[in-house]
Structure formats: C-alpha cells, structure tokens
CSV table of C-alpha atoms in Angstrom, one decimal:
chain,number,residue,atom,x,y,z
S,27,UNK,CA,109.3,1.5,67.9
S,28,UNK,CA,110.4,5.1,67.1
S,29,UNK,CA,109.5,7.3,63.8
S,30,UNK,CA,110.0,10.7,62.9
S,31,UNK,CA,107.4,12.4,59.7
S,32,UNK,CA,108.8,15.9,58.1
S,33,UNK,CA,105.6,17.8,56.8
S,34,UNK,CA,106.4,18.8,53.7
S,35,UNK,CA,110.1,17.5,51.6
S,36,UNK,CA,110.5,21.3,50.3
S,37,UNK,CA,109.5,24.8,52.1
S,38,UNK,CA,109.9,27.8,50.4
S,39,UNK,CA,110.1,31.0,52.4
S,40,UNK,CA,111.3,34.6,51.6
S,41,UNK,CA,114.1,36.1,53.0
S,42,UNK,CA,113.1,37.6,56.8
S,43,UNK,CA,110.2,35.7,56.5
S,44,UNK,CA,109.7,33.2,59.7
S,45,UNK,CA,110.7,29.8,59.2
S,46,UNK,CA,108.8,26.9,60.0
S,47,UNK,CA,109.6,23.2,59.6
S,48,UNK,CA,107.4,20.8,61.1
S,49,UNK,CA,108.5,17.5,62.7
S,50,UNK,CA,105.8,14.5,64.4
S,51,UNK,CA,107.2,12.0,66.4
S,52,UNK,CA,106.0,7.9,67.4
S,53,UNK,CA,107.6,6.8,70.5
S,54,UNK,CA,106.7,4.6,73.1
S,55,UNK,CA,108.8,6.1,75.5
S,56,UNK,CA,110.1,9.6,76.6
S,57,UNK,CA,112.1,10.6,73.1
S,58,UNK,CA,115.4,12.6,73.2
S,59,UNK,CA,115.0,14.4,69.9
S,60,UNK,CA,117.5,16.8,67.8
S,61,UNK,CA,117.7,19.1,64.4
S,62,UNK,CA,120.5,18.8,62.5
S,63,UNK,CA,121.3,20.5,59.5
S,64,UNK,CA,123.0,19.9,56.2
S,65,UNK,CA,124.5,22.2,54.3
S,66,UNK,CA,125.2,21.9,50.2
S,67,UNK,CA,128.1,18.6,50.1
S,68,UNK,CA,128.5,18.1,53.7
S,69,UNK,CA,127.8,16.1,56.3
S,70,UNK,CA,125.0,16.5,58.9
S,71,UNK,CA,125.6,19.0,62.1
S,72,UNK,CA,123.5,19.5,65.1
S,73,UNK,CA,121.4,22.5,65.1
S,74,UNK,CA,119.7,21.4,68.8
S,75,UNK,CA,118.3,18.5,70.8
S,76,UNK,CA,115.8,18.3,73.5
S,77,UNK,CA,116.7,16.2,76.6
S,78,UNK,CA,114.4,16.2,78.9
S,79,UNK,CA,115.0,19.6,80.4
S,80,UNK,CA,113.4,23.3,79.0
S,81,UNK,CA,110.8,22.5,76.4
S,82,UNK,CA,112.0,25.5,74.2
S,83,UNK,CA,115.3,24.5,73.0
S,84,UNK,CA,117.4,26.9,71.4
S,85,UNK,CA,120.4,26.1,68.9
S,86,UNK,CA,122.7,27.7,66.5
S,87,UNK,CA,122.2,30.6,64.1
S,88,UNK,CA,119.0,31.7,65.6
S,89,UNK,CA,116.7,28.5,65.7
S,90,UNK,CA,114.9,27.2,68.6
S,91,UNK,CA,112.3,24.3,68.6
S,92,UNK,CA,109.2,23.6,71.2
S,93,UNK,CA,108.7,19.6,72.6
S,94,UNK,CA,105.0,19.9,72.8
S,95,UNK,CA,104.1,16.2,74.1
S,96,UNK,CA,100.4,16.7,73.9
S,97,UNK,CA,100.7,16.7,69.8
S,98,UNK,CA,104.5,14.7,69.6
S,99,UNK,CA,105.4,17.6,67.8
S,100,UNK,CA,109.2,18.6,67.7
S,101,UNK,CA,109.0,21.6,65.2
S,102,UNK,CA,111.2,24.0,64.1
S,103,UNK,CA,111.3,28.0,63.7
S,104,UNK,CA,113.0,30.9,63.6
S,105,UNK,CA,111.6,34.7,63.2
S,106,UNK,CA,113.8,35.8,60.2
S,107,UNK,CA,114.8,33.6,57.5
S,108,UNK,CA,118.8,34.2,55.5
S,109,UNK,CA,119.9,33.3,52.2
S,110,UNK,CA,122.4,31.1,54.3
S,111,UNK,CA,119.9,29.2,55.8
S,112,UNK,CA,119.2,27.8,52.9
S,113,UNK,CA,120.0,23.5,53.5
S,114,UNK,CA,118.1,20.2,54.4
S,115,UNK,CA,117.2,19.4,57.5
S,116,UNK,CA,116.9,16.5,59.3
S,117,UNK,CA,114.6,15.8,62.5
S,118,UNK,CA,116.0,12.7,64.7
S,119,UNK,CA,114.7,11.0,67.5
S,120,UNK,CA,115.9,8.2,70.2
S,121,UNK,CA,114.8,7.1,72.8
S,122,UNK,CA,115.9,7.9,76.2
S,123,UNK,CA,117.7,5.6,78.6
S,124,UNK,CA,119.5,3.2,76.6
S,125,UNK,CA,119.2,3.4,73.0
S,126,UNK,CA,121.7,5.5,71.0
S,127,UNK,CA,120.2,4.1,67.2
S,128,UNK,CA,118.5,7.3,66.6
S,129,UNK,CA,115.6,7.4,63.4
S,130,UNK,CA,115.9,10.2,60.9
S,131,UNK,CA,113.2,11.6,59.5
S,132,UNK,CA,113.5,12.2,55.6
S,133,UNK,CA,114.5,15.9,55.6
S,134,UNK,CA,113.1,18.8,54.5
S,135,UNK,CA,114.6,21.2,51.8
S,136,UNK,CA,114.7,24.8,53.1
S,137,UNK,CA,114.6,27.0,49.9
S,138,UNK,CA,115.1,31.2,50.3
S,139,UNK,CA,114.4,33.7,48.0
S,140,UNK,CA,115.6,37.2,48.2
I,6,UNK,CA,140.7,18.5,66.4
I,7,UNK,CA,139.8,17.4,63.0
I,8,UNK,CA,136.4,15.5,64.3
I,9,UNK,CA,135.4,12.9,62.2
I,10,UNK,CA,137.1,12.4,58.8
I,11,UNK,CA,136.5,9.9,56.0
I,12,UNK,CA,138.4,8.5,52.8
I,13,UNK,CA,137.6,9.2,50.4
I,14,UNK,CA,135.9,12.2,49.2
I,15,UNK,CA,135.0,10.8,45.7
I,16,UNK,CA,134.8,7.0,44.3
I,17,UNK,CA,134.1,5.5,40.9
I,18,UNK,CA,133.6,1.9,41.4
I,19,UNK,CA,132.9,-0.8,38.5
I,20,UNK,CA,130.1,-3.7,39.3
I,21,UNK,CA,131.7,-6.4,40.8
I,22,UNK,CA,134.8,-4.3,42.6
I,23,UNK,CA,135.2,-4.2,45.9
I,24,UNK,CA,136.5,-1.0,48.1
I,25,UNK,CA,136.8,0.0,52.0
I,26,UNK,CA,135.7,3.2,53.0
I,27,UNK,CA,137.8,4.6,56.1
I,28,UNK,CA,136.4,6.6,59.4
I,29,UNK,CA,138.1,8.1,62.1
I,30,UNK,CA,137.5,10.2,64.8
I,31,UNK,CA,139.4,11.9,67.5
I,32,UNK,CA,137.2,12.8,70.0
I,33,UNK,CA,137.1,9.2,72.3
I,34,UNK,CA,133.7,8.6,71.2
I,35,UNK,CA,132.7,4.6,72.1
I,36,UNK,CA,129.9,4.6,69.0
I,37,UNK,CA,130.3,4.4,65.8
I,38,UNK,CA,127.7,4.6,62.7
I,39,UNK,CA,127.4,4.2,58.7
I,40,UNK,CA,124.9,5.6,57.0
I,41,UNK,CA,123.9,6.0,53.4
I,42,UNK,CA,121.8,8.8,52.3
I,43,UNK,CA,119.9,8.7,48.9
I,44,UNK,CA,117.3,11.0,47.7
I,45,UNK,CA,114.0,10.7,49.3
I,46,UNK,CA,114.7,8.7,51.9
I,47,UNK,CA,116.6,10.5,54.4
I,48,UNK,CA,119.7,8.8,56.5
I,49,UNK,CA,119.5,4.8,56.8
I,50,UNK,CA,122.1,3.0,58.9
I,51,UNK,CA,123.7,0.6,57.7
I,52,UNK,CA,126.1,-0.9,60.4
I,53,UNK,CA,127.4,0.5,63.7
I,54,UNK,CA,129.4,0.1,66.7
I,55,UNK,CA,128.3,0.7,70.2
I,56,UNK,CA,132.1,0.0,71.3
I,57,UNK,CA,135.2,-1.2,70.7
I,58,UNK,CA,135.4,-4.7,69.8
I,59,UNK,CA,131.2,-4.7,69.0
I,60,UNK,CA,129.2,-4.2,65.9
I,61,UNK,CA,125.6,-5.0,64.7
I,62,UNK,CA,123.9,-4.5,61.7
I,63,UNK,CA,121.5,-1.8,61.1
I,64,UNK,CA,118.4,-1.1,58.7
I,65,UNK,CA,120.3,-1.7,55.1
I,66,UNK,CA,123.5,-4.5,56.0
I,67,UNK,CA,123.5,-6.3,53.0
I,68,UNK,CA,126.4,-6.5,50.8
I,69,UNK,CA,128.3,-4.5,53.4
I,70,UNK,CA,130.7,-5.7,56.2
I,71,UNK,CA,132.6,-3.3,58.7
I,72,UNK,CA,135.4,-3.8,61.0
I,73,UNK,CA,136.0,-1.5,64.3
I,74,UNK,CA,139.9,-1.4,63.8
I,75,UNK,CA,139.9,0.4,67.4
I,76,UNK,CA,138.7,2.9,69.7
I,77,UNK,CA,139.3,5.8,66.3
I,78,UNK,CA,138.8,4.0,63.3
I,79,UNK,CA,135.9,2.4,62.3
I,80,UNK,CA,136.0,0.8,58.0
I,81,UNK,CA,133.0,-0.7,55.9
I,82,UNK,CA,133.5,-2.4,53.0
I,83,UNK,CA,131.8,-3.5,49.7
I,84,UNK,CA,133.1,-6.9,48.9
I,85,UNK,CA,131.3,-6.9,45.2
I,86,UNK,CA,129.9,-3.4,44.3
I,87,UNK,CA,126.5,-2.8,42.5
I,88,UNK,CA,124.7,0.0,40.9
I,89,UNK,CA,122.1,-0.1,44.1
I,90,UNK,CA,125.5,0.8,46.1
I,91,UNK,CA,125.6,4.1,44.4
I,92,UNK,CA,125.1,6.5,47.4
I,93,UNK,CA,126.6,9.4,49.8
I,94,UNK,CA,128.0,7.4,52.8
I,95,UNK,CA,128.3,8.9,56.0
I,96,UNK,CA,130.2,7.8,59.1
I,97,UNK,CA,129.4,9.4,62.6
I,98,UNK,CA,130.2,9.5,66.3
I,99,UNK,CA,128.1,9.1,69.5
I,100,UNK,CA,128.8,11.9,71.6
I,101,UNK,CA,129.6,12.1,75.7
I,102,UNK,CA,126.3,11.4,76.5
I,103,UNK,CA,125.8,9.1,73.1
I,104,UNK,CA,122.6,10.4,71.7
I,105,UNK,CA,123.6,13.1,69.7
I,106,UNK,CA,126.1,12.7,66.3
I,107,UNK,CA,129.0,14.2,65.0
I,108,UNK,CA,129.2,13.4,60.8
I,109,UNK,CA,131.9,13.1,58.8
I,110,UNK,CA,131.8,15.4,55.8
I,111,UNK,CA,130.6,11.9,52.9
I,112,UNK,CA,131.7,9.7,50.4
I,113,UNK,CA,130.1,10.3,47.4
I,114,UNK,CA,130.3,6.4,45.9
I,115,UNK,CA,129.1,5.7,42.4
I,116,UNK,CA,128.9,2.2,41.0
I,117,UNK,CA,128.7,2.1,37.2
C-alpha cells in the first residue's frame, strides 16, 4: 500500500520568503512521486515528478523538490515566495513498474502576504 | 490542443435526478480517471480506465457508473443524485509514460 501525509493543511509565508511544503511518503516499493498545483477554480497541473533519476527535481515557476529515501520525504521549496504562488498543492505518489492509480495527499494551502 | 476538457462547467442537480458528466482528451492518452475533490480530503478517484474498452472502480464508486465511449471520451454518470454527490469532479489523463496526469479544468456539481 501507498500513502502520501502533507505537514500542515495551510502555510503562510511572506512574499520573498522561502517556501517550504513538506510531503512523507509509505511505499513498499520504489515510488514515482510528483507536485502538482492548483490554482483558484481549476484543475490540478504538474509542477514536477521524480522518476528515478536526479534526486533534486526541478519544475515550473522556480520550484524544485529533494527525494531523500532515508526519511521518505518528497518536500517542496523554493528561495523566493510570489503573490502568484499563492494555490493548493497536492503531493502524489505511485508506484513504479506497473501501477498508474496514483494516491494524493490532502493538499496544502499556500497563503502569501505582501 | 485543447488537452482535457469537460462538460459542464456548472450543475444544479435536484435529489433523485440523474446527469452524465462528459471527458475528453486529445492527446492519445490510454488512461483515463474521475475524481471528486471535497474540502479536506484531497482528490479521491472514483472510477478509471486503464484503456479502451476497460474500467474498474476506484476508492468512492458508489452511486456512480462510467462508460469509456472510445480512445477520447470517457463519461460518468449519477443515475439518482444526492446531497453527498455535491462535489468538484475532475476527469484526467495518464500521460506517455502513464504516471503523471493531465486535469481537466472541474465540474462544480451541487445536489440540493
């Protein structure tokens, strides 16, 4: 069985503060795991995945995420936080080599203040 | 390349009515998903389809049935709606390599 836990359903950060959402994973085998985000009334888009290459993924709109196996952690960061960056988002993880059902994890609320 | 699109945008539905939602996508995707997403609890799937011709039932099935029309289009429907209904829906693609997803932009579904 898979699971994904988001620390925290809400994180408030100031503009060009650094942004930090945290993401654990459960899997019994080696995960494929993504970030997607959603913006206000739309539908979920993928920010980046890790596959099994480089352990520091980087995605869209300057965010990047570390696979540290050791702790199952998936989390994700970026130096200087923008009033559009303001969304939910959503950690998701499958499994690798055959199973395309990914789990969501419940999302976290990214709130910036000017 | 319009991705995936779904109809429609906005529903008002009376207990007991029934509805389809539509999907469809034109990138050649083979999978196919339904979610519902509710406050608190993140994305649950409801049904999906790995391929044409295949579905199975996900996390939250009941009072739901889908039908993969073809390789595009892929429709769920509430036979008898309830309040509990009341969701955003979201249909998505599997990409190339399957594990990663391409949403549809919702149908916002309330069920007075």
């Amino acid at each position: 069985a898979q699971s994904v836990t988001q620390l925290g359903s809400h994180v408030s950060v100031s503009e060009g503060a650094l942004v930090l959402l945290r993401c654990n994973y459960s899997s019994s085998v080696p995960p494929y795991l993504f970030w997607y985000v959603q913006y206000p009334n739309q539908g979920l888009q993928l920010l980046l995945k890790y596959t099994s290459a480089a352990t520091l993924v980087k995605g869209i709109n300057g965010f990047e995420a570390e696979f540290k196996k050791s702790e199952t952690s998936f989390h994700l960061t970026k130096p200087s936080a923008h009033m559009s960056d303001a969304a939910e988002y959503f950690c998701a993880v499958t499994k690798s080599g055959g199973s395309y059902i990914p789990t969501f994890g419940r999302g976290t609320s990214l709130i910036v203040h000017p | 390349n319009a991705g995936v699109t779904q109809t429609p945008k906005f529903q008002v539905l009376k207990t007991g009515q029934s509805m389809t939602l539509q999907c469809a996508q034109d990138m050649n995707h083979n999978s196919m998903y339904w979610y519902r997403q509710d406050p608190g609890m993140g994305l649950r799937l409801i049904y999906y389809s790995a391929s044409e011709g295949t579905t199975d039932k996900g996390e939250v099935p009941n009072g739901y049935n889908v039908s993969r029309l073809n390789k595009r289009e892929f429709s769920l429907r509430l036979e008898s709606a309830a309040p509990s209904q009341t969701s955003v829906y979201f249909c998505a693609s599997g990409g190339p390599d399957r594990y990663e997803q391409y949403f549809g932009p919702g149908t916002r579904l309330t069920v007075t």
